[in-house]
Amino acid sequence: MNRLDKLFANKRQDILNIYFTAGHPKLEDTGKIIQALEKAGADLIELGMPYSDPLADGPTIQQSGQQALRNGMTLPLLFEQVQSVREKTEIPLILMGYFNQVMQYGEQRFFDKCVEVGIDGLILPDLPLYEYEKFYKEMVEQAGLGISFLITPQTPKERVRKVDELSRGFIYMVANSSITGAKGAITEKQLAYFERVSALKLSNPRLIGFGISSHDTFATACRYANGAIIGSAFIRALDGAEDVEKATAGFVKSIRGIEASV
Amino acid sequence: MIAIDERGYYGEFGGAYIPEMLYPNIEELRRHYVQLMEEPAFQREFRQLLKDYVGRPSPLYLAERLSEHYKATIYLKREDLNHTGAHKINNTVGQILMAKRLGKTRIIAETGAGQHGVATATVCALMGIRCIVYMGAVDIKRQAPNVSRMRMLGAEVRPATSGSQTLKDATNEAIRDWINNPEDTHYIIGSVVGPHPYPDMVARFQSVISEEMKWQLEEHTGRENPDAIIACVGGGSNAAGAYYHYLNDAGVRLIAVEAAGHGIHSGESAATSVLGTKGIIHGSRTLLMQTRDGQIIEPYSLSAGLDYPGIGPLHAHLIASGRAEAISITDDEALASAYFLSRKEGIIPALETAHAFAALDKMEYRPDDVIVVCLSGRGDKDLDTYIRHFERFQK
Ligand SMILES: Cc1ncc(COP(=O)(O)O)c(C=O)c1O
């Protein structure tokens, strides 16, 4: 059983999935942040592969990616960093990135490398269901990797079922149709969407992401799904932090609703 | 046979590599675009506007002095005489009618040279629809007259400040806007790029260029087919329009002219067919300029409309399969050719178009060859650039 399956077998509630961009703020922070997140009680980590043209991302994640690339981040280096931190941590790690990078690395080679270094799953937001099923599903499943597809408030019911059929690990529920980094409270309309999807009794667990930025929004999302994903808000907390490990611990506490100890 | 399949692939190029957030809009278009644009009422309105508003058919002009110089028969397809000064308006007229039928009330667009932005702002004014144009901050500076035109037409011009601050980044910003506004907004893409069905839809709207060429050539020469068609390629929409009805006539050479900037291997170039490799840009599997790690490279060309690191999937397929030949032209070759055409024929071309004319110097002809150059746009927007370099080109 891979680490992702193990997590969901043991825990169905309040799952905290944190996204950050590999190689940001500093090139060597990747491993440190992963360990600090595990220690602070995150359940799952989504590691962003920095990309020059991240279409679905807002300014915060865009800038973190630009910074990481300026720092010298590359995919081979990212794999090295993961491999070396994997010896020290058992937290499930998901790679998130745009499909062009996978193509350039070589699809089969990429999936194999993920398994070799200890990656547990993938999120490739611009890989369409059709192309996935036709060209890559077999490779990903043979490799034993998880893969999460996205649904949005506009995704028709039939397509949600298709996403459930193809996803392995969890379904990524985009909270509202937007790029990443939205802030603010969760609206009635979004709650209705969460309930609508909940009623479909899907086979995969669901994590809600995009616009989850605080203890309140996290707690609300957890009432309607198995957990939630936080990205931009965490990256903002890392930006300008003197000590990324401390900043990470403080951030996770603030989301879980435990007072940060002074 | 060159054709697109139901999933939007020309051979191995095309498709729709988009985040799920764009799926409903793209799927709505994919399902309806052909049916909508083939409706008699749509065609009537489209044709009427092309005739009375755009000023079509655009003339096919026998350039005698140019022909004499190159020792071949050279015709110019005069897209520069269209309303707003380029071929771009053929597509925006079509897409605004599409947007209206889909019930959209807000239009977004990206622009490089500003020609597509102006053409979009124009049709939005015509229809009374709100218009937002994303333009790279660098391009806003180098194409100032078109920025003023868009504003005068009532459009809001939003600077794209990420990346190289040119066409690629303006396109990213437009796509992000569409993700954020999925319900009321239609995105009018300005070239044969982007996710399916855009490359095919834009090619169909631009195909009026070659549709007219067929009967115009027949009138002029007694045969419908030229020996070669030359067009510049940024994303490739004027080329797609000029090639469209000849794609499966193997006897017609298709010449795609790209911008080589300071030289193909100078590190400052936009010659995608030479420097590009297979990958994904703006939702399309095509040829693009990228690092081995898959990071998209910022291209360079003096011409804002050709300063794009990819080409449309149709062109990737035409080039990869050998159906089209690619020629790369540097900034200086394009400038020289713009001054030359101005003096020879009394036509100041757009800087993008000047690349197509420069290709005439690199080709071999038989004396009885009939060649059509797609004169995609006029040079008013580039006057500052032309004035800046003028002295350097006076022998
Ligand atoms: C006059 C002119 N020609 C050509 C182009 C390049 O676009 P495409 O390759 O789509 O025809 C532009 C783009 O702005 C243009 O303004």
Coordinates of N, CA and C and ligand atoms in Angstrom, one line a residue, chain B residues 86-88 113 115 190-191 232-238 305-306 350 352-353 376-377 381, ligand 1:
Chain B
A86 N -5.5 45.2 -41.0 CA -4.9 43.9 -41.0 C -5.9 42.8 -41.1
H87 N -5.4 41.6 -41.3 CA -6.3 40.4 -41.4 C -7.0 40.1 -40.1
K88 N -6.6 40.6 -39.0 CA -7.1 40.2 -37.7 C -8.6 40.4 -37.6
A113 N 1.1 43.0 -31.3 CA 1.3 44.2 -32.0 C 0.2 45.2 -31.8
Q115 N -2.7 44.8 -33.2 CA -3.7 44.7 -34.3 C -4.9 43.9 -33.9
G190 N -6.5 35.6 -30.8 CA -6.2 36.3 -32.0 C -5.4 35.6 -33.1
S191 N -5.1 34.3 -32.8 CA -4.4 33.5 -33.8 C -4.9 32.1 -33.8
C232 N 3.7 35.4 -43.3 CA 4.4 35.4 -42.1 C 3.7 34.6 -41.0
V233 N 4.4 34.1 -40.1 CA 3.7 33.3 -39.0 C 4.2 33.8 -37.6
G234 N 3.2 34.3 -36.9 CA 3.4 34.6 -35.5 C 2.8 33.4 -34.8
G235 N 1.5 33.4 -34.6 CA 0.8 32.2 -34.2 C 0.4 31.5 -35.5
G236 N 0.1 32.2 -36.6 CA -0.1 31.7 -37.9 C -1.5 31.9 -38.5
S237 N -2.2 32.9 -38.0 CA -3.6 33.0 -38.5 C -3.7 33.6 -40.0
N238 N -2.8 34.5 -40.3 CA -3.0 35.0 -41.7 C -2.5 33.9 -42.7
G305 N 4.2 41.3 -33.3 CA 3.2 40.3 -33.7 C 3.8 39.0 -34.0
L306 N 5.1 38.9 -34.1 CA 5.8 37.6 -34.3 C 6.6 37.2 -33.1
A350 N 3.1 46.3 -42.5 CA 3.4 46.1 -41.1 C 4.7 45.4 -41.0
E352 N 5.5 42.9 -39.3 CA 5.3 41.4 -39.4 C 5.3 41.0 -40.8
T353 N 4.5 41.7 -41.6 CA 4.3 41.4 -43.0 C 5.6 41.6 -43.8
S376 N -0.4 40.9 -44.8 CA -1.3 40.8 -43.7 C -1.7 42.1 -43.0
G377 N -0.8 43.2 -43.1 CA -1.2 44.4 -42.5 C -0.4 45.6 -42.9
K381 N 1.2 51.4 -37.6 CA 1.5 51.2 -36.2 C 3.0 51.1 -36.0
Ligands
LIG1 C1 -0.1 42.6 -39.6 C2 0.2 41.3 -38.9 N1 0.6 40.3 -39.5 C3 0.8 39.1 -38.9 C4 0.7 39.0 -37.5 C5 1.0 37.7 -36.9 O1 -0.1 37.0 -36.5 P1 -0.6 35.6 -37.3 O2 0.6 34.8 -37.4 O3 -1.6 35.1 -36.4 O4 -1.1 36.0 -38.6 C6 0.2 40.1 -36.8 C7 0.0 40.0 -35.3 O5 -0.2 40.9 -34.6 C8 0.0 41.3 -37.5 O6 -0.4 42.4 -36.8

